[in-house]
Short mmCIF file of C-alpha atoms in Angstrom, two decimals:
data_model
loop_
_atom_site.label_atom_id
_atom_site.label_comp_id
_atom_site.label_asym_id
_atom_site.label_seq_id
_atom_site.Cartn_x
_atom_site.Cartn_y
_atom_site.Cartn_z
CA UNK A 120 -25.06 -81.93 -45.34
CA UNK A 121 -26.95 -79.81 -42.85
CA UNK A 122 -30.26 -78.76 -44.32
CA UNK A 123 -31.51 -75.65 -42.56
CA UNK A 124 -35.05 -75.20 -43.81
CA UNK A 125 -37.73 -77.10 -45.64
CA UNK A 126 -40.81 -75.87 -47.52
CA UNK A 127 -42.73 -73.49 -45.23
CA UNK A 128 -39.64 -72.80 -43.15
CA UNK A 129 -38.00 -71.23 -46.17
CA UNK A 130 -40.93 -68.92 -46.79
CA UNK A 131 -41.18 -67.78 -43.19
CA UNK A 132 -37.50 -67.29 -42.47
CA UNK A 133 -36.29 -66.01 -45.81
CA UNK A 134 -39.14 -63.72 -46.74
CA UNK A 135 -36.72 -60.82 -47.17
CA UNK A 136 -34.89 -62.73 -49.88
CA UNK A 137 -37.95 -63.93 -51.80
CA UNK A 138 -37.60 -61.36 -54.56
CA UNK A 139 -34.07 -62.60 -55.36
CA UNK A 140 -34.75 -66.32 -55.39
CA UNK A 141 -34.88 -67.71 -58.94
CA UNK A 142 -35.04 -71.45 -58.22
CA UNK A 143 -37.67 -73.29 -56.16
CA UNK A 144 -36.63 -75.16 -53.04
CA UNK A 145 -36.67 -78.95 -53.21
CA UNK A 146 -39.74 -80.80 -51.96
CA UNK A 147 -38.32 -84.04 -50.54
CA UNK A 148 -41.75 -85.68 -50.48
CA UNK A 149 -42.17 -85.55 -54.26
CA UNK A 150 -40.22 -87.11 -57.13
CA UNK A 151 -38.44 -84.56 -59.36
CA UNK A 152 -39.63 -84.16 -62.92
CA UNK A 153 -36.77 -85.04 -65.26
CA UNK A 154 -36.87 -83.35 -68.67
CA UNK A 155 -36.07 -85.73 -71.56
CA UNK A 156 -33.63 -84.02 -73.97
CA UNK A 157 -31.91 -85.52 -77.00
CA UNK A 158 -28.12 -85.61 -76.73
CA UNK A 159 -26.32 -83.17 -79.00
CA UNK A 160 -29.48 -81.25 -79.82
CA UNK A 161 -30.17 -77.52 -79.80
CA UNK A 162 -32.58 -78.19 -76.92
CA UNK A 163 -29.70 -79.76 -74.94
CA UNK A 164 -27.56 -76.66 -75.49
CA UNK A 165 -30.41 -74.35 -74.51
CA UNK A 166 -31.13 -76.31 -71.32
CA UNK A 167 -27.43 -76.41 -70.42
CA UNK A 168 -27.31 -72.63 -70.68
CA UNK A 169 -30.44 -72.20 -68.60
CA UNK A 170 -29.24 -74.52 -65.82
CA UNK A 171 -25.70 -73.13 -65.78
CA UNK A 172 -26.83 -69.51 -65.55
CA UNK A 173 -29.44 -70.24 -62.87
CA UNK A 174 -26.94 -72.24 -60.82
CA UNK A 175 -24.19 -69.64 -60.95
CA UNK A 176 -26.64 -66.84 -60.13
CA UNK A 177 -27.97 -68.70 -57.09
CA UNK A 178 -24.52 -69.61 -55.81
CA UNK A 179 -23.27 -66.05 -56.30
CA UNK A 180 -26.24 -64.72 -54.37
CA UNK A 181 -26.43 -67.24 -51.55
CA UNK A 182 -22.98 -68.76 -50.91
CA UNK A 183 -22.00 -68.11 -47.30
CA UNK A 184 -18.34 -67.21 -47.97
CA UNK A 185 -18.54 -63.80 -49.62
CA UNK A 186 -14.83 -64.04 -50.50
CA UNK A 187 -15.68 -67.18 -52.53
CA UNK A 188 -12.63 -69.05 -51.23
CA UNK A 189 -10.40 -66.30 -52.61
CA UNK A 190 -11.54 -66.99 -56.18
CA UNK A 191 -12.99 -64.44 -58.59
CA UNK A 192 -15.98 -66.73 -58.93
CA UNK A 193 -17.95 -64.57 -61.34
CA UNK A 194 -15.05 -64.28 -63.78
CA UNK A 195 -14.19 -67.97 -63.51
CA UNK A 196 -17.79 -69.02 -64.06
CA UNK A 197 -18.07 -66.77 -67.10
CA UNK A 198 -14.84 -68.08 -68.63
CA UNK A 199 -16.00 -71.70 -68.21
CA UNK A 200 -19.56 -71.18 -69.41
CA UNK A 201 -19.10 -71.84 -73.13
CA UNK A 202 -17.39 -75.18 -72.61
CA UNK A 203 -20.04 -76.33 -70.12
CA UNK A 204 -22.98 -75.25 -72.29
CA UNK A 205 -21.49 -76.99 -75.35
CA UNK A 206 -21.49 -80.43 -73.67
CA UNK A 207 -23.65 -82.80 -75.72
CA UNK A 208 -25.13 -84.79 -72.84
CA UNK A 209 -26.29 -84.57 -69.23
CA UNK A 210 -23.24 -86.29 -67.74
CA UNK A 211 -20.74 -84.06 -69.52
CA UNK A 212 -22.60 -80.87 -68.66
CA UNK A 213 -22.91 -81.65 -64.94
CA UNK A 214 -19.26 -82.65 -64.80
CA UNK A 215 -18.28 -79.22 -66.13
CA UNK A 216 -20.75 -77.39 -63.89
CA UNK A 217 -19.34 -79.14 -60.83
CA UNK A 218 -15.79 -78.32 -61.90
CA UNK A 219 -16.80 -74.68 -61.60
CA UNK A 220 -18.52 -75.20 -58.24
CA UNK A 221 -15.49 -77.02 -56.83
CA UNK A 222 -13.54 -73.76 -57.05
CA UNK A 223 -15.40 -72.79 -53.86
CA UNK A 224 -13.86 -75.73 -51.96
CA UNK A 225 -17.16 -76.50 -50.25
CA UNK A 226 -18.51 -80.05 -50.30
CA UNK A 227 -22.04 -78.80 -49.65
CA UNK A 228 -22.16 -76.75 -52.86
CA UNK A 229 -22.76 -79.24 -55.63
CA UNK A 230 -25.04 -79.97 -58.58
CA UNK A 231 -26.69 -83.40 -58.94
CA UNK A 232 -27.61 -84.49 -62.46
CA UNK A 233 -31.31 -85.24 -63.10
CA UNK A 234 -31.02 -89.01 -63.54
CA UNK A 235 -29.09 -89.38 -60.27
CA UNK A 236 -31.40 -86.97 -58.45
CA UNK A 237 -34.42 -88.98 -59.57
CA UNK A 238 -32.84 -92.30 -58.58
CA UNK A 239 -31.98 -91.01 -55.10
CA UNK A 240 -35.50 -89.67 -54.60
CA UNK A 241 -37.01 -92.97 -55.72
CA UNK A 242 -34.80 -94.86 -53.27
CA UNK A 243 -36.13 -92.68 -50.43
CA UNK A 244 -39.77 -92.46 -51.47
CA UNK A 245 -40.56 -95.73 -53.22
CA UNK A 246 -39.60 -99.38 -53.18
CA UNK A 247 -36.42 -100.31 -55.03
CA UNK A 248 -35.11 -103.69 -56.16
CA UNK A 249 -32.27 -104.78 -53.90
CA UNK A 250 -30.53 -107.95 -52.74
CA UNK A 251 -30.67 -106.75 -49.15
CA UNK A 252 -27.03 -106.24 -48.24
CA UNK A 253 -24.45 -103.46 -48.09
CA UNK A 254 -20.78 -103.89 -48.90
CA UNK A 255 -17.50 -102.30 -47.95
CA UNK A 256 -14.52 -102.50 -50.30
CA UNK A 257 -11.34 -103.39 -48.43
CA UNK A 258 -7.94 -102.81 -50.04
CA UNK A 259 -4.86 -104.74 -48.97
CA UNK A 260 -2.25 -102.01 -48.34
CA UNK A 261 0.58 -104.30 -49.48
CA UNK A 262 -0.85 -105.93 -52.61
CA UNK A 263 -3.69 -103.47 -53.44
CA UNK A 264 -6.00 -106.47 -53.76
CA UNK A 265 -9.64 -105.49 -53.31
CA UNK A 266 -12.20 -107.49 -51.37
CA UNK A 267 -15.90 -106.68 -51.40
CA UNK A 268 -17.20 -107.71 -47.99
CA UNK A 269 -20.80 -107.67 -46.75
CA UNK A 270 -21.06 -105.07 -44.00
CA UNK A 271 -24.84 -104.90 -43.47
CA UNK A 272 -27.68 -107.34 -44.06
CA UNK A 273 -31.42 -106.75 -44.15
CA UNK A 274 -33.40 -109.39 -42.33
CA UNK A 275 -36.24 -109.02 -44.85
CA UNK A 276 -33.97 -109.26 -47.89
CA UNK A 277 -33.26 -112.12 -50.32
CA UNK A 278 -29.64 -112.52 -49.14
CA UNK A 279 -30.52 -113.07 -45.48
CA UNK A 280 -33.29 -115.48 -46.41
CA UNK A 281 -30.78 -117.52 -48.43
CA UNK A 282 -28.43 -117.82 -45.46
CA UNK A 283 -25.84 -115.18 -46.39
CA UNK A 284 -23.91 -113.75 -43.43
CA UNK A 285 -22.21 -110.43 -42.67
CA UNK A 286 -18.47 -110.71 -43.29
CA UNK A 287 -18.75 -112.93 -46.33
CA UNK A 288 -17.06 -111.56 -49.42
CA UNK A 289 -18.48 -111.54 -52.93
CA UNK A 290 -16.08 -113.30 -55.26
CA UNK A 291 -18.14 -113.49 -58.48
CA UNK A 292 -21.60 -113.08 -59.99
CA UNK A 293 -22.65 -115.32 -62.89
CA UNK A 294 -19.05 -116.46 -63.17
CA UNK A 295 -17.66 -112.93 -63.67
CA UNK A 296 -15.77 -110.76 -61.15
CA UNK A 297 -18.11 -108.64 -59.05
CA UNK A 298 -18.38 -104.98 -60.10
CA UNK A 299 -19.85 -102.78 -57.32
CA UNK A 300 -20.91 -100.15 -59.87
CA UNK A 301 -23.41 -102.57 -61.49
CA UNK A 302 -26.87 -103.07 -59.95
CA UNK A 303 -27.38 -106.69 -61.15
CA UNK A 304 -31.13 -106.30 -60.56
CA UNK A 305 -33.66 -107.57 -63.08
CA UNK A 306 -33.05 -111.32 -63.13
CA UNK A 307 -31.79 -114.15 -60.90
CA UNK A 308 -28.01 -114.04 -60.37
CA UNK A 309 -25.62 -116.76 -59.26
CA UNK A 310 -23.47 -115.33 -56.46
CA UNK A 311 -20.25 -116.91 -55.32
CA UNK A 312 -19.51 -115.93 -51.70
CA UNK A 313 -16.52 -116.88 -49.58
CA UNK A 314 -16.95 -117.04 -45.80
CA UNK A 315 -14.48 -116.38 -42.96
CA UNK A 316 -13.10 -119.92 -43.15
CA UNK A 317 -12.47 -119.74 -46.89
CA UNK A 318 -15.43 -121.92 -47.80
CA UNK A 319 -17.27 -121.04 -51.02
CA UNK A 320 -21.06 -120.68 -51.14
CA UNK A 321 -22.86 -120.49 -54.49
CA UNK A 322 -26.36 -119.09 -54.09
CA UNK A 323 -28.91 -117.86 -56.60
CA UNK A 324 -30.39 -114.53 -55.54
CA UNK A 325 -32.86 -112.23 -57.22
CA UNK A 326 -33.29 -108.59 -56.26
CA UNK A 327 -36.65 -107.85 -54.71
CA UNK A 328 -38.57 -104.60 -54.29
CA UNK A 329 -38.11 -103.42 -50.71
CA UNK A 330 -38.86 -100.09 -49.04
CA UNK A 331 -36.03 -97.93 -47.84
CA UNK A 332 -34.34 -99.26 -44.71
CA UNK A 333 -34.33 -96.29 -42.37
CA UNK A 334 -32.16 -97.78 -39.67
CA UNK A 335 -30.95 -100.96 -38.05
CA UNK A 336 -31.18 -101.90 -34.36
CA UNK A 337 -29.24 -104.67 -32.62
CA UNK A 338 -29.40 -105.65 -28.98
CA UNK A 339 -26.16 -107.47 -28.24
CA UNK A 340 -25.70 -110.42 -25.91
CA UNK A 341 -24.04 -108.07 -23.40
CA UNK A 342 -27.22 -105.96 -23.24
CA UNK A 343 -25.93 -103.02 -25.31
CA UNK A 344 -28.33 -101.57 -27.90
CA UNK A 345 -26.70 -100.42 -31.14
CA UNK A 346 -28.70 -98.01 -33.32
CA UNK A 347 -27.45 -97.26 -36.85
CA UNK A 348 -28.97 -94.91 -39.42
CA UNK A 349 -27.58 -93.24 -42.53
CA UNK A 350 -28.95 -89.70 -42.43
CA UNK A 351 -30.83 -87.20 -40.30
CA UNK A 352 -34.28 -86.84 -41.85
CA UNK A 353 -37.90 -87.15 -40.78
CA UNK A 354 -37.99 -90.93 -41.22
CA UNK A 355 -34.78 -91.44 -39.24
CA UNK A 356 -36.04 -89.09 -36.52
CA UNK A 357 -39.27 -91.06 -36.12
CA UNK A 358 -37.40 -94.37 -36.20
CA UNK A 359 -34.86 -93.28 -33.58
CA UNK A 360 -37.50 -91.87 -31.25
CA UNK A 361 -39.44 -95.12 -31.56
CA UNK A 362 -36.36 -97.22 -30.79
CA UNK A 363 -35.55 -95.13 -27.72
CA UNK A 364 -39.15 -95.36 -26.51
CA UNK A 365 -38.88 -99.15 -26.74
CA UNK A 366 -35.55 -98.94 -24.89
CA UNK A 367 -37.17 -97.11 -22.00
CA UNK A 368 -39.81 -99.83 -21.75
CA UNK A 369 -37.16 -102.56 -21.75
CA UNK A 370 -33.93 -100.79 -20.76
CA UNK A 371 -30.69 -101.96 -22.39
CA UNK A 372 -27.40 -101.86 -20.55
CA UNK A 373 -26.26 -98.93 -22.73
CA UNK A 374 -26.93 -97.33 -26.13
CA UNK A 375 -24.46 -96.83 -28.97
CA UNK A 376 -25.45 -94.39 -31.74
CA UNK A 377 -23.58 -95.65 -34.81
CA UNK A 378 -23.02 -92.71 -37.19
CA UNK A 379 -20.28 -94.29 -39.28
CA UNK A 380 -20.96 -93.19 -42.85
CA UNK A 381 -23.91 -91.01 -41.80
CA UNK A 382 -24.04 -88.13 -44.30
CA UNK A 383 -25.95 -85.66 -42.11
CA UNK A 384 -29.26 -84.04 -43.02
CA UNK A 385 -31.90 -81.85 -41.48
CA UNK A 386 -31.18 -79.64 -38.50
CA UNK A 387 -34.67 -80.14 -37.05
CA UNK A 388 -34.20 -83.92 -37.07
CA UNK A 389 -30.83 -83.45 -35.37
CA UNK A 390 -32.46 -81.33 -32.66
CA UNK A 391 -35.12 -83.97 -32.01
CA UNK A 392 -32.77 -86.97 -31.89
CA UNK A 393 -30.22 -85.16 -29.72
CA UNK A 394 -33.00 -84.04 -27.39
CA UNK A 395 -33.87 -87.65 -26.66
CA UNK A 396 -30.46 -88.06 -24.92
CA UNK A 397 -30.64 -85.01 -22.62
CA UNK A 398 -32.94 -84.31 -19.67
CA UNK A 399 -32.79 -80.56 -20.42
CA UNK A 400 -32.68 -78.58 -23.63
CA UNK A 401 -29.13 -77.76 -24.68
CA UNK A 402 -27.69 -75.33 -27.20
CA UNK A 403 -25.94 -77.49 -29.80
CA UNK A 404 -25.30 -75.18 -32.77
CA UNK A 405 -25.07 -71.66 -34.15
CA UNK A 406 -25.43 -70.52 -37.73
CA UNK A 407 -25.50 -67.30 -39.72
CA UNK A 408 -27.79 -66.90 -42.71
CA UNK A 409 -27.24 -63.81 -44.85
CA UNK A 410 -28.97 -60.82 -43.26
CA UNK A 411 -30.34 -63.01 -40.46
CA UNK A 412 -28.16 -62.51 -37.34
CA UNK A 413 -26.45 -65.36 -35.57
CA UNK A 414 -29.07 -67.95 -34.63
CA UNK A 415 -28.71 -70.52 -31.85
CA UNK A 416 -30.27 -73.97 -32.18
CA UNK A 417 -31.36 -75.94 -29.14
CA UNK A 418 -32.46 -79.53 -28.78
CA UNK A 419 -36.12 -80.40 -28.67
CA UNK A 420 -37.55 -81.45 -25.33
CA UNK A 421 -38.23 -85.13 -24.74
CA UNK A 422 -40.84 -86.31 -22.27
CA UNK A 423 -38.72 -89.33 -21.36
CA UNK A 424 -35.13 -89.03 -22.63
CA UNK A 425 -32.60 -91.86 -22.47
CA UNK A 426 -30.25 -90.81 -19.67
CA UNK A 427 -28.37 -94.10 -19.27
CA UNK A 428 -24.88 -94.80 -20.66
CA UNK A 429 -24.49 -93.76 -24.30
CA UNK A 430 -21.72 -93.39 -26.86
CA UNK A 431 -21.32 -92.22 -30.45
CA UNK A 432 -19.46 -94.12 -33.16
CA UNK A 433 -18.10 -92.15 -36.12
CA UNK A 434 -15.79 -92.65 -39.09
CA UNK A 435 -13.99 -90.43 -41.54
CA UNK A 436 -17.16 -90.57 -43.67
CA UNK A 437 -19.42 -89.18 -40.93
CA UNK A 438 -20.38 -85.71 -42.08
CA UNK A 439 -22.26 -82.54 -41.30
CA UNK A 440 -25.22 -83.10 -38.94
CA UNK A 441 -23.60 -86.33 -37.75
CA UNK A 442 -20.57 -84.28 -36.72
CA UNK A 443 -22.74 -81.72 -34.92
CA UNK A 444 -24.39 -84.60 -33.05
CA UNK A 445 -21.04 -86.05 -31.96
CA UNK A 446 -19.72 -82.62 -30.94
CA UNK A 447 -22.77 -82.08 -28.74
CA UNK A 448 -22.03 -85.34 -26.91
CA UNK A 449 -18.44 -84.22 -26.32
CA UNK A 450 -19.16 -80.66 -25.27
CA UNK A 451 -21.84 -81.72 -22.80
CA UNK A 452 -19.99 -84.78 -21.41
CA UNK A 453 -22.89 -86.98 -22.46
CA UNK A 454 -20.77 -89.96 -23.48
CA UNK A 455 -17.63 -90.91 -25.40
CA UNK A 456 -17.17 -90.39 -29.11
CA UNK A 457 -15.27 -93.34 -30.58
CA UNK A 458 -13.70 -94.05 -33.95
CA UNK A 459 -11.97 -91.81 -36.49
CA UNK A 460 -11.91 -88.04 -36.97
CA UNK A 461 -15.05 -87.07 -38.86
CA UNK A 462 -15.23 -85.60 -42.37
CA UNK A 463 -15.10 -81.90 -41.45
CA UNK A 464 -17.96 -81.00 -43.79
CA UNK A 465 -20.20 -78.81 -41.64
CA UNK A 466 -21.94 -76.00 -43.51
CA UNK A 467 -25.64 -75.15 -43.52
CA UNK A 468 -27.12 -75.72 -46.97
CA UNK A 469 -30.32 -75.31 -48.95
CA UNK A 470 -31.33 -77.47 -51.93
CA UNK A 471 -32.91 -76.00 -55.06
CA UNK A 472 -34.71 -77.70 -57.95
CA UNK A 473 -33.06 -77.11 -61.33
CA UNK A 474 -35.11 -76.65 -64.52
CA UNK A 475 -34.10 -80.03 -66.01
CA UNK A 476 -34.89 -82.07 -62.90
CA UNK A 477 -31.43 -81.81 -61.38
CA UNK A 478 -30.65 -80.49 -57.92
CA UNK A 479 -28.41 -77.66 -56.78
CA UNK A 480 -27.24 -77.61 -53.18
CA UNK A 481 -25.69 -74.37 -51.92
CA UNK A 482 -23.78 -73.81 -48.70
CA UNK A 483 -25.53 -70.76 -47.26
CA UNK A 484 -24.34 -70.57 -43.66
CA UNK A 485 -21.29 -71.04 -41.52
CA UNK A 486 -22.03 -73.55 -38.79
CA UNK A 487 -20.57 -73.70 -35.27
CA UNK A 488 -21.11 -76.06 -32.38
CA UNK A 489 -22.91 -75.00 -29.23
CA UNK A 490 -19.54 -74.01 -27.74
CA UNK A 491 -18.74 -71.93 -30.82
CA UNK A 492 -16.27 -74.34 -32.46
CA UNK A 493 -15.95 -74.40 -36.26
CA UNK A 494 -15.93 -77.97 -37.56
CA UNK A 495 -15.65 -77.23 -41.28
CA UNK A 496 -12.41 -78.77 -42.66
CA UNK A 497 -11.53 -79.79 -39.08
CA UNK A 498 -14.01 -82.44 -38.00
CA UNK A 499 -14.64 -83.95 -34.59
CA UNK A 500 -11.67 -85.69 -32.98
CA UNK A 501 -12.89 -88.78 -31.09
CA UNK A 502 -12.31 -89.27 -27.39
CA UNK A 503 -11.16 -92.78 -28.23
CA UNK A 504 -9.34 -93.05 -31.57
CA UNK A 505 -9.66 -96.46 -33.23
CA UNK A 506 -8.59 -97.37 -36.77
CA UNK A 507 -9.35 -100.94 -37.85
CA UNK A 508 -6.49 -102.88 -39.39
CA UNK A 509 -6.76 -104.79 -42.64
CA UNK A 510 -6.94 -108.03 -40.67
CA UNK A 511 -9.77 -106.63 -38.53
CA UNK A 512 -11.75 -105.75 -41.65
CA UNK A 513 -11.38 -109.02 -43.52
CA UNK A 514 -12.36 -110.91 -40.37
CA UNK A 515 -15.32 -108.54 -39.79
CA UNK A 516 -13.99 -107.68 -36.35
CA UNK A 517 -15.68 -104.45 -35.29
CA UNK A 518 -12.98 -102.97 -33.06
CA UNK A 519 -14.67 -99.55 -33.11
CA UNK A 520 -17.88 -100.92 -31.63
CA UNK A 521 -16.02 -103.00 -29.07
CA UNK A 522 -14.03 -99.92 -28.01
CA UNK A 523 -17.25 -97.90 -27.63
CA UNK A 524 -18.77 -100.59 -25.42
CA UNK A 525 -15.58 -100.72 -23.36
CA UNK A 526 -15.49 -96.94 -22.96
CA UNK A 527 -19.06 -96.91 -21.64
CA UNK A 528 -18.93 -99.97 -19.44
CA UNK A 529 -15.32 -99.88 -18.27
CA UNK A 530 -14.34 -103.28 -19.65
CA UNK A 531 -11.43 -104.31 -21.87
CA UNK A 532 -12.19 -104.37 -25.60
CA UNK A 533 -8.95 -105.92 -26.80
CA UNK A 534 -8.71 -103.07 -29.31
CA UNK A 535 -5.21 -102.16 -28.15
CA UNK A 536 -4.04 -105.60 -29.19
CA UNK A 537 -5.47 -105.06 -32.66
CA UNK A 538 -3.92 -101.63 -33.10
CA UNK A 539 -0.24 -101.81 -32.10
#
């Protein structure tokens, strides 16, 4: 997602639309209030109707594509209303509401049910109980066997303290097959891990309350600094600027910005982080917003930008602001973009608070790169295309990162051998 405005920015820039706006903008510094409603009740039906009508009205008014993807959106929404409103619970109602919104074929226009919206806000604003690792599910293309492999590890988490390592796979928890949809928090759990050599490790871990991990920094043995973060927001901006300030004090050999899986975020955070890689302000995006004419966005000035070697890593899950960031590197010859073609989900959006505590995000603006290129449904094609093989993944061989280092430093990565 690319979020265009927040709080006061909405009031100042959209004052001409204030009379039409029926839903408040989201305040990302406050937890949403979720309304408790009994399933199957008259109150549930009434709330469904209120949320559905407010959502459709806002989308109809604000959606950037006035042809609505060639769909008679008003008629379709009206014909689907009764079935959506009649849903007896939150999950069923939001499923039907999103079926209507998907007619627009825009991944930025979506409704988030209250319980999920609250959980996401809590994860960003408060401490949550975690084991301190992230996983990637790897599927064998021949047998369809799934392996759940640890891809990230928090140094301050229970797993790292117990000696768990990145690349281990989770085989079972409490003697049962691991289910990635289950949290397992709340009591000690017996994990069975298998390492790269096939050795089993049984360790008892208990989830612990930890604050959100904004980003992860690694200075490799070869002197390259790798900076990874999951979204462009105020916390990530401050973290990245702090990491780059430290880098200037103790310069690394090069910097890799790892945006694999980065979902995007705020345009002002994007401007600030990009600005820390350029000695001059550059134009990196254009957008249109209703009656507001085409607006250019430029990077923010940095008093001491990192001007040494740099590269961007991206995957097929890198979206929105992450794609704009990568495109700016390409268009300004700042450094290579390495990995897979990005998601192609680049539309300016605004988030609105729904009456039941849910969230409605609406794509309100076409977005273009600084050179005028449309990335929506196209994505950013990397300068160096690298797709890990199944063997690379199960051995935790990061061929994308090695290729990025090679592209910056002019050394052989061995990636060609891994990708015949």
